[in-house]
Tab-separated table of C-alpha atoms and ligand atoms in Angstrom:
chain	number	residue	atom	x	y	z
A	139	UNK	CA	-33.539	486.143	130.651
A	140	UNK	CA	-32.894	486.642	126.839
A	141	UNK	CA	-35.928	484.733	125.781
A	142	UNK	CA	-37.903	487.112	128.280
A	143	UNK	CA	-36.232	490.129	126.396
A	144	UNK	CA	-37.307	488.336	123.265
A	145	UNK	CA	-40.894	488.045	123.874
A	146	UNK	CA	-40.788	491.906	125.607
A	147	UNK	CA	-39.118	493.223	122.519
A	148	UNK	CA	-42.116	490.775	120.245
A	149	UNK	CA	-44.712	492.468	122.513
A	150	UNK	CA	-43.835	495.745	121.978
A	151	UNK	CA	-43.334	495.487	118.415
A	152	UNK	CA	-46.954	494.082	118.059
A	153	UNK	CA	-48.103	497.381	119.841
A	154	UNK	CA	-46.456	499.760	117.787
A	155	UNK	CA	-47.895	497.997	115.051
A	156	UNK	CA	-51.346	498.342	116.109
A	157	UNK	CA	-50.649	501.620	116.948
A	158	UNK	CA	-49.530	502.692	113.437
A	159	UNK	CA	-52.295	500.961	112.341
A	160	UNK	CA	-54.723	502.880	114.493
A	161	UNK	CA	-53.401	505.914	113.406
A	162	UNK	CA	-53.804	505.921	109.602
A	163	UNK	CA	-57.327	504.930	110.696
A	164	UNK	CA	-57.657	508.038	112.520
A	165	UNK	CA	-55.209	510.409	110.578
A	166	UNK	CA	-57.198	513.179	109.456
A	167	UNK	CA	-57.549	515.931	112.226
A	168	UNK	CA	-58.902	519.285	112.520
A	169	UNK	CA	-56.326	521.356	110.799
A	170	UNK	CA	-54.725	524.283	113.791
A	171	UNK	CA	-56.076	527.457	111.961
A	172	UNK	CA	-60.041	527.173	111.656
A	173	UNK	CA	-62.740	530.155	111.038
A	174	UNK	CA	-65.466	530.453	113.240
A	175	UNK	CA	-68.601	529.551	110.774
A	176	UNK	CA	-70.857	532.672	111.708
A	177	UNK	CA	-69.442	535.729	111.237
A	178	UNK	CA	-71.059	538.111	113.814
A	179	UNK	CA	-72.024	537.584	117.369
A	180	UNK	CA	-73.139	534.573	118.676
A	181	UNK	CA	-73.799	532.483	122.053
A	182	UNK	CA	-73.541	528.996	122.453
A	183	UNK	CA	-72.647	526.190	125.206
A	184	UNK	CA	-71.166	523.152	125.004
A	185	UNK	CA	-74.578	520.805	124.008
A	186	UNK	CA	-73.382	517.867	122.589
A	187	UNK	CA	-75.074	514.673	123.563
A	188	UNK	CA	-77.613	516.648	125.048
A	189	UNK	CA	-81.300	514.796	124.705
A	190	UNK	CA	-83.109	515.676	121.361
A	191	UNK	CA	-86.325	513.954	120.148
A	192	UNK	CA	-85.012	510.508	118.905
A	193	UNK	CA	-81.745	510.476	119.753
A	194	UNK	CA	-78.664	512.600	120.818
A	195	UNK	CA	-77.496	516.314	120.079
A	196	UNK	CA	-74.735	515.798	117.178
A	197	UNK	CA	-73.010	519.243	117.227
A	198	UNK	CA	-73.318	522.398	118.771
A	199	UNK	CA	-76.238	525.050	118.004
A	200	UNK	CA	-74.733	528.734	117.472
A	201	UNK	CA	-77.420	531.090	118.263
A	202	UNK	CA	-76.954	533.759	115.745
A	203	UNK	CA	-79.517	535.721	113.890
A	204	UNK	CA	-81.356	535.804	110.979
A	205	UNK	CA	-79.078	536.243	107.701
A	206	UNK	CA	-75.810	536.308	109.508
A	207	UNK	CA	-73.060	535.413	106.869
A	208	UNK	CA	-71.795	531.494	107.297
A	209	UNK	CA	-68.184	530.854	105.971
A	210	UNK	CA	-66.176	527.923	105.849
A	211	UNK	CA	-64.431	525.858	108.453
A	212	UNK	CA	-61.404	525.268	106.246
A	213	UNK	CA	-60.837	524.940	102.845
A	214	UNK	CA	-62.750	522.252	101.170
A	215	UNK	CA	-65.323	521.164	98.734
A	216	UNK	CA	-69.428	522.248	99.375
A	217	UNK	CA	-72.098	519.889	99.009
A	218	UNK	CA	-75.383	522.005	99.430
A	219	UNK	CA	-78.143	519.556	100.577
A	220	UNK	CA	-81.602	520.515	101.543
A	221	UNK	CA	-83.554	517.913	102.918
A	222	UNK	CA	-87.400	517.834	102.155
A	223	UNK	CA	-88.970	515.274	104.128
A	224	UNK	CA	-90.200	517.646	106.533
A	225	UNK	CA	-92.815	520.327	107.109
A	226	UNK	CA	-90.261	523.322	106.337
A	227	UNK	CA	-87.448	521.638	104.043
A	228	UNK	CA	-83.812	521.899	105.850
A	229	UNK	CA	-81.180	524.206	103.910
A	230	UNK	CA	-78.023	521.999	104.589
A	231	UNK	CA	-74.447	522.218	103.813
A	232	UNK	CA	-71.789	519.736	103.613
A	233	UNK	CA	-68.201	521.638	103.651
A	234	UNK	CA	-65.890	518.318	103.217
A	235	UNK	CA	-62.760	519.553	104.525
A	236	UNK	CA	-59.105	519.416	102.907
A	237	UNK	CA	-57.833	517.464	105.691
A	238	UNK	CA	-60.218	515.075	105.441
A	239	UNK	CA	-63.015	516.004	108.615
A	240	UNK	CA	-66.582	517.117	107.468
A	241	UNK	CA	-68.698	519.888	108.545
A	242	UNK	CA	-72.434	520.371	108.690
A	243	UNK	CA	-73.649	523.636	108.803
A	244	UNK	CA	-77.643	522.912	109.961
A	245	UNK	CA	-80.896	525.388	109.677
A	246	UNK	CA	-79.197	527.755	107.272
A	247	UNK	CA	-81.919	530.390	105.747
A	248	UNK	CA	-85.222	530.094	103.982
A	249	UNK	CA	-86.769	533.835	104.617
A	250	UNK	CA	-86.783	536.569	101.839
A	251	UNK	CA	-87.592	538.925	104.337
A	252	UNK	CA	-86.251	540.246	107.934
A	253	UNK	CA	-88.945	537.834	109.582
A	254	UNK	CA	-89.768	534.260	109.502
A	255	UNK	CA	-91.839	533.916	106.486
A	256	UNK	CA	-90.182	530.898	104.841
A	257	UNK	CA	-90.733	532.048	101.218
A	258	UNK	CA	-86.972	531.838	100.032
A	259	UNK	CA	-87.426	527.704	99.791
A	260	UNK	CA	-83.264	527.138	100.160
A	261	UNK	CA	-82.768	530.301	97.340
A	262	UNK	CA	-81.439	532.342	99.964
A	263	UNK	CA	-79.435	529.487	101.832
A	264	UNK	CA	-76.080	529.647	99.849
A	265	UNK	CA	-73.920	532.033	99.141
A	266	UNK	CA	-75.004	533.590	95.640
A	267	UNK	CA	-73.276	531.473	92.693
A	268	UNK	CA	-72.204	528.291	95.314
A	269	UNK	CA	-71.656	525.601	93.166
A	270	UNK	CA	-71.800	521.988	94.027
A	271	UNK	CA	-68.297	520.591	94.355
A	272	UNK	CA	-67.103	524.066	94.397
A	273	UNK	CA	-64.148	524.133	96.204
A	274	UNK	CA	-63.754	527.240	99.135
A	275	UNK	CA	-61.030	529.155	100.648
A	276	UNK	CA	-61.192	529.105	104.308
A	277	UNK	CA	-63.290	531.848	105.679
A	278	UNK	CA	-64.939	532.062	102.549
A	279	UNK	CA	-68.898	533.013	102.405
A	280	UNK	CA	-70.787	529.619	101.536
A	281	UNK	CA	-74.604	530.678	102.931
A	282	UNK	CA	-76.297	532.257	105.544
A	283	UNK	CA	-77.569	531.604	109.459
A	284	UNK	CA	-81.802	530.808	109.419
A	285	UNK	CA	-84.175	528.410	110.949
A	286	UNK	CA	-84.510	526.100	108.147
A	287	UNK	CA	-86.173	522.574	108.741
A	288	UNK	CA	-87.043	521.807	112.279
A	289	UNK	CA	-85.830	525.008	114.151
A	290	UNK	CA	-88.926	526.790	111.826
A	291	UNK	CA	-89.773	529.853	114.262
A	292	UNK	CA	-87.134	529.364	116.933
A	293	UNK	CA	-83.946	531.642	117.593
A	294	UNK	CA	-82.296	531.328	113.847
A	295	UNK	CA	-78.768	529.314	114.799
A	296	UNK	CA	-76.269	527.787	113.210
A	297	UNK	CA	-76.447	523.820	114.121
A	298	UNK	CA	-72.953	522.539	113.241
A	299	UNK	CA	-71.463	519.048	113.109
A	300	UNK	CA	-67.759	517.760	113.094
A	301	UNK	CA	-67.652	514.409	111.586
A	302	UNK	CA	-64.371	512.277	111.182
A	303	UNK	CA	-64.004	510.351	107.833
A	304	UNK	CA	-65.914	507.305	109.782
A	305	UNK	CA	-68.619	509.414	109.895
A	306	UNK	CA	-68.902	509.801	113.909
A	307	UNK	CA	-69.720	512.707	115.315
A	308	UNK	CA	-67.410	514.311	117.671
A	309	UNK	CA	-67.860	517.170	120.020
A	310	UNK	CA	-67.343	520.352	117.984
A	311	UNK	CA	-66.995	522.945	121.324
A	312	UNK	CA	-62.882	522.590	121.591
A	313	UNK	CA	-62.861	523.568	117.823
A	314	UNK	CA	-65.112	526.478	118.097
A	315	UNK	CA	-63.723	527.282	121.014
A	316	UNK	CA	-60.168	527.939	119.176
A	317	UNK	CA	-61.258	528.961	115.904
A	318	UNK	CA	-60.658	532.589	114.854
A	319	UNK	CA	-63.752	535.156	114.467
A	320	UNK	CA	-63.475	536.987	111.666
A	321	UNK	CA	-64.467	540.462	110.932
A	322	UNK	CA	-65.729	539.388	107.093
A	323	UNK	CA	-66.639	537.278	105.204
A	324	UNK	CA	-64.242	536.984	102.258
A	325	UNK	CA	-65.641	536.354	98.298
A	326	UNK	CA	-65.012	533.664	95.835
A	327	UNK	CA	-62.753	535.996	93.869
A	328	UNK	CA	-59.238	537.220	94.880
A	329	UNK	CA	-60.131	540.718	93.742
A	330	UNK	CA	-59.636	543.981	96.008
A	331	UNK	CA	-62.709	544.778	98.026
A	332	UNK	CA	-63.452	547.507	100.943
A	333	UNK	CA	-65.658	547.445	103.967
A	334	UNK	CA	-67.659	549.750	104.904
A	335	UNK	CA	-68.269	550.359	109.086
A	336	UNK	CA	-71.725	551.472	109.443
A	337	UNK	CA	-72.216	553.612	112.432
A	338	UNK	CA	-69.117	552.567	113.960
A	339	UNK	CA	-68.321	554.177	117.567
A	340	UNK	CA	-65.110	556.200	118.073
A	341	UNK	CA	-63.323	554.063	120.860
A	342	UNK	CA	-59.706	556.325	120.646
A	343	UNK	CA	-57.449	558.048	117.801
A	344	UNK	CA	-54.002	557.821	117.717
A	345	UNK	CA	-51.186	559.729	115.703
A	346	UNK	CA	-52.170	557.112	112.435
A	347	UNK	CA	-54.633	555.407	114.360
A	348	UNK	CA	-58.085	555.388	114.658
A	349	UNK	CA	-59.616	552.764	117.181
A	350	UNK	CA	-63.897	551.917	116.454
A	351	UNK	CA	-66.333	549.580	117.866
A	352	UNK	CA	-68.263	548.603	114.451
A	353	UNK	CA	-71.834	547.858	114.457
A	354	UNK	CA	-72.878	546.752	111.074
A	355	UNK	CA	-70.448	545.972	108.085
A	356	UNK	CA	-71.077	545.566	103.959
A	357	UNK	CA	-68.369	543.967	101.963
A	358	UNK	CA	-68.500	546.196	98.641
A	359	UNK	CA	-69.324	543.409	96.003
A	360	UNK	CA	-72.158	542.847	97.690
A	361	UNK	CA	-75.352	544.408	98.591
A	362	UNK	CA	-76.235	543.438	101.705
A	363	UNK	CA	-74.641	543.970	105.579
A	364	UNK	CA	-74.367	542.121	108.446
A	365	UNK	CA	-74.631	542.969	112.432
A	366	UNK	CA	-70.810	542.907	113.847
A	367	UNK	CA	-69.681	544.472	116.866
A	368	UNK	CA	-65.883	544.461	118.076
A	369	UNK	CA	-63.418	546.905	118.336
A	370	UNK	CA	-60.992	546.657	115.344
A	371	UNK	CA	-57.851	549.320	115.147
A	372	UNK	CA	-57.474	550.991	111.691
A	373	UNK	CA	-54.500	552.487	110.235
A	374	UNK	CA	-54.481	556.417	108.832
A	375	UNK	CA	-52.578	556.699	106.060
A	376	UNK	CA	-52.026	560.842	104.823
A	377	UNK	CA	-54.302	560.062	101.609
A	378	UNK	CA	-57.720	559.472	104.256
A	379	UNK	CA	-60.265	561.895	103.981
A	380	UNK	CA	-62.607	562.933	107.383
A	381	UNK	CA	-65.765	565.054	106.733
A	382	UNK	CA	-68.866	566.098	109.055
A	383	UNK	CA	-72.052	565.928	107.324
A	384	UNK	CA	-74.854	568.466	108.801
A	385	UNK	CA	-78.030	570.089	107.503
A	386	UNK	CA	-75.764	572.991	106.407
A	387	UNK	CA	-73.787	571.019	104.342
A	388	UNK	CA	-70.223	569.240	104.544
A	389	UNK	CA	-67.219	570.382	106.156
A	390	UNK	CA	-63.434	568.679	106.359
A	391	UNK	CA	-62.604	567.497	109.522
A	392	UNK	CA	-59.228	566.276	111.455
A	393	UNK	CA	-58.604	562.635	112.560
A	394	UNK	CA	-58.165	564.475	115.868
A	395	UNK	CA	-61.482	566.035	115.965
A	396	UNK	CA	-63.153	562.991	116.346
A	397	UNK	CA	-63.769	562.089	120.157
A	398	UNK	CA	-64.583	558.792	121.676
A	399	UNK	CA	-68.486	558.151	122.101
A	400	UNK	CA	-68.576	559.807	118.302
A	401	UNK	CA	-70.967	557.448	115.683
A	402	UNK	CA	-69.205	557.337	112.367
A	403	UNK	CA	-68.851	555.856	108.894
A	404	UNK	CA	-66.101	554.723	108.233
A	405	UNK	CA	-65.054	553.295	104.580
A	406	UNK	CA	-61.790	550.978	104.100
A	407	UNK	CA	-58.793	551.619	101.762
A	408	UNK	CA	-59.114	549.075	99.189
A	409	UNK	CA	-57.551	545.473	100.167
A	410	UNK	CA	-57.416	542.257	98.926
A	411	UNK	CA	-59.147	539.532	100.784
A	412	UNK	CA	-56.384	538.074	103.050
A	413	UNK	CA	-56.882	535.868	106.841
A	414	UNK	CA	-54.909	538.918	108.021
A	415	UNK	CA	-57.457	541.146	107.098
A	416	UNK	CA	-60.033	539.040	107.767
A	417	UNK	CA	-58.977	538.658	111.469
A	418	UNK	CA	-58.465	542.259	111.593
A	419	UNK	CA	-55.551	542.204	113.458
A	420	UNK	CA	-53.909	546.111	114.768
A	421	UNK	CA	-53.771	547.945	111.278
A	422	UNK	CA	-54.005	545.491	108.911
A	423	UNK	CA	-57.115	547.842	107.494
A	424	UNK	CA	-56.543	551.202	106.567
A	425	UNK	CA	-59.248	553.595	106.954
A	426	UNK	CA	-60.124	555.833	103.666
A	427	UNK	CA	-63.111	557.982	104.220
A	428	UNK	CA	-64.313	558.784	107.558
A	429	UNK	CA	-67.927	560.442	107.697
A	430	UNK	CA	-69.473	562.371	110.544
A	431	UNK	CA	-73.374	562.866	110.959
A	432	UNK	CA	-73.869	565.803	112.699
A	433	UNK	CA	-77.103	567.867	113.231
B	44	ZN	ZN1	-78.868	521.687	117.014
């Protein structure tokens, strides 16, 4: 009996061993908190492995449209990567990941214009200033969503890839799945910024409160928007200014004038870029001038 205990105990040790072993093979992980990588709407389905011409599908295509701001994963260093050998050059970009996973954000744009005209080359692919190497706050803008390479003239989408340190592929659907959608995307720099809701729809007001489905959003530092719709609660501090713009002019207005249904613009209090923020959780945005268009 004791030299059966012996080899058991031997046995066992040998396994945890291995497994010890196995595991610094395998440590790196997808970290818990991730950022969805298109901020806007999107569809997409669990098509990994799914046939492609010569070979497999590695990651999962985001259908998006064209222009829609891509931010990263996680924190990490960019490696921006087009890819020539075909007919319309691929605007890639490597995002490789603090915790030691890598990302591949696939097709992102080569249009100057609103349609598919493939004049940018991969100018318009990256977020302006995007350095190689650079390293990137999670959540923060590093291009935009196209059809770059060979999705030229198909539903713009965002193909991403999930690659562990070995470089295999896995199955990025669970980590979409539980990453957070933002509401923007943040800058570079930690300086203050406001959004402004474009045509936002009153959903409810409160006391403080004013509830809106956005539509469209611009970051201030920089000129262009982007299509987002979700409701997102706002704060109403005393200091908030409401007006109704008509062809006879503008007039003040009361947080409780506005009605549900109502199409407004709404500007932000100034903020500084945050997760909170950029989740847009119940009041972490204060509204600071609210517009109504009225004929
Ligand atoms: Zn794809």
């Amino acid at each position: 009996m004791p030299r059966r205990h012996r080899t058991t105990a031997r046995a066992l040790l040998t396994l945890i061993v291995a497994g010890v072993l196995g595991g610094t093979a395998q440590a790196a992980s997808v970290p818990a908190l991730t950022a969805f990588p298109v901020v806007g709407n999107v569809h997409y389905i669990d098509d990994f492995g799914a046939p492609r011409p010569g070979g497999t599908h590695k990651g999962n295509d985001i259908m998006s449209i064209r222009h829609q701001p891509a931010v990263a994963f996680e924190a990490g260093r960019v490696e921006k990567w087009a890819h020539p050998s075909q007919a319309v050059p691929s605007c890639m970009l490597v995002l490789h990941g603090d915790s030691g996973m890598e990302y591949w954000y696939i097709h992102l744009n080569n249009d100057l214009g609103p349609r598919n005209d493939n004049d940018a080359g991969c100018s318009k692919a990256y977020a302006r200033g995007l350095a190689n190497g650079q390293h990137v706050r999670r959540g923060q803008l590093v291009g935009f969503v196209g059809d770059s390479g060979d999705a030229n003239g198909i539903q713009p989408h965002l193909h991403f890839e999930i690659h562990r340190p070995s470089g295999r592929a896995i199955d990025p659907y669970a980590y979409l799945r539980r990453a957070k959608r933002l509401l923007y995307p943040r800058p570079a720099a930690t300086d203050p910024i406001k959004l402004g809701l474009r045509r936002a729809t009153v959903v409810d007001t409160g006391a403080h409160t004013l509830i809106v489905r956005t539509k469209r959003i611009r970051v201030s530092r920089w000129s262009w928007s982007y299509a987002r719709s979700r409701k997102v609660v706002l704060s109403v501090p005393p200091e908030a200014s409401f007006e109704r713009v008509s062809a006879s002019g503008r007039s003040a207005l009361t947080l409780s004038a506005l009605r549900s249904g109502m199409e407004i613009w709404a500007g932000t209090a100034s903020f500084a870029p945050s997760w909170v923020t950029q989740r847009a959780t119940a009041r972490a945005l204060a509204a600071r001038h609210v517009t109504l268009r009225s004929s």
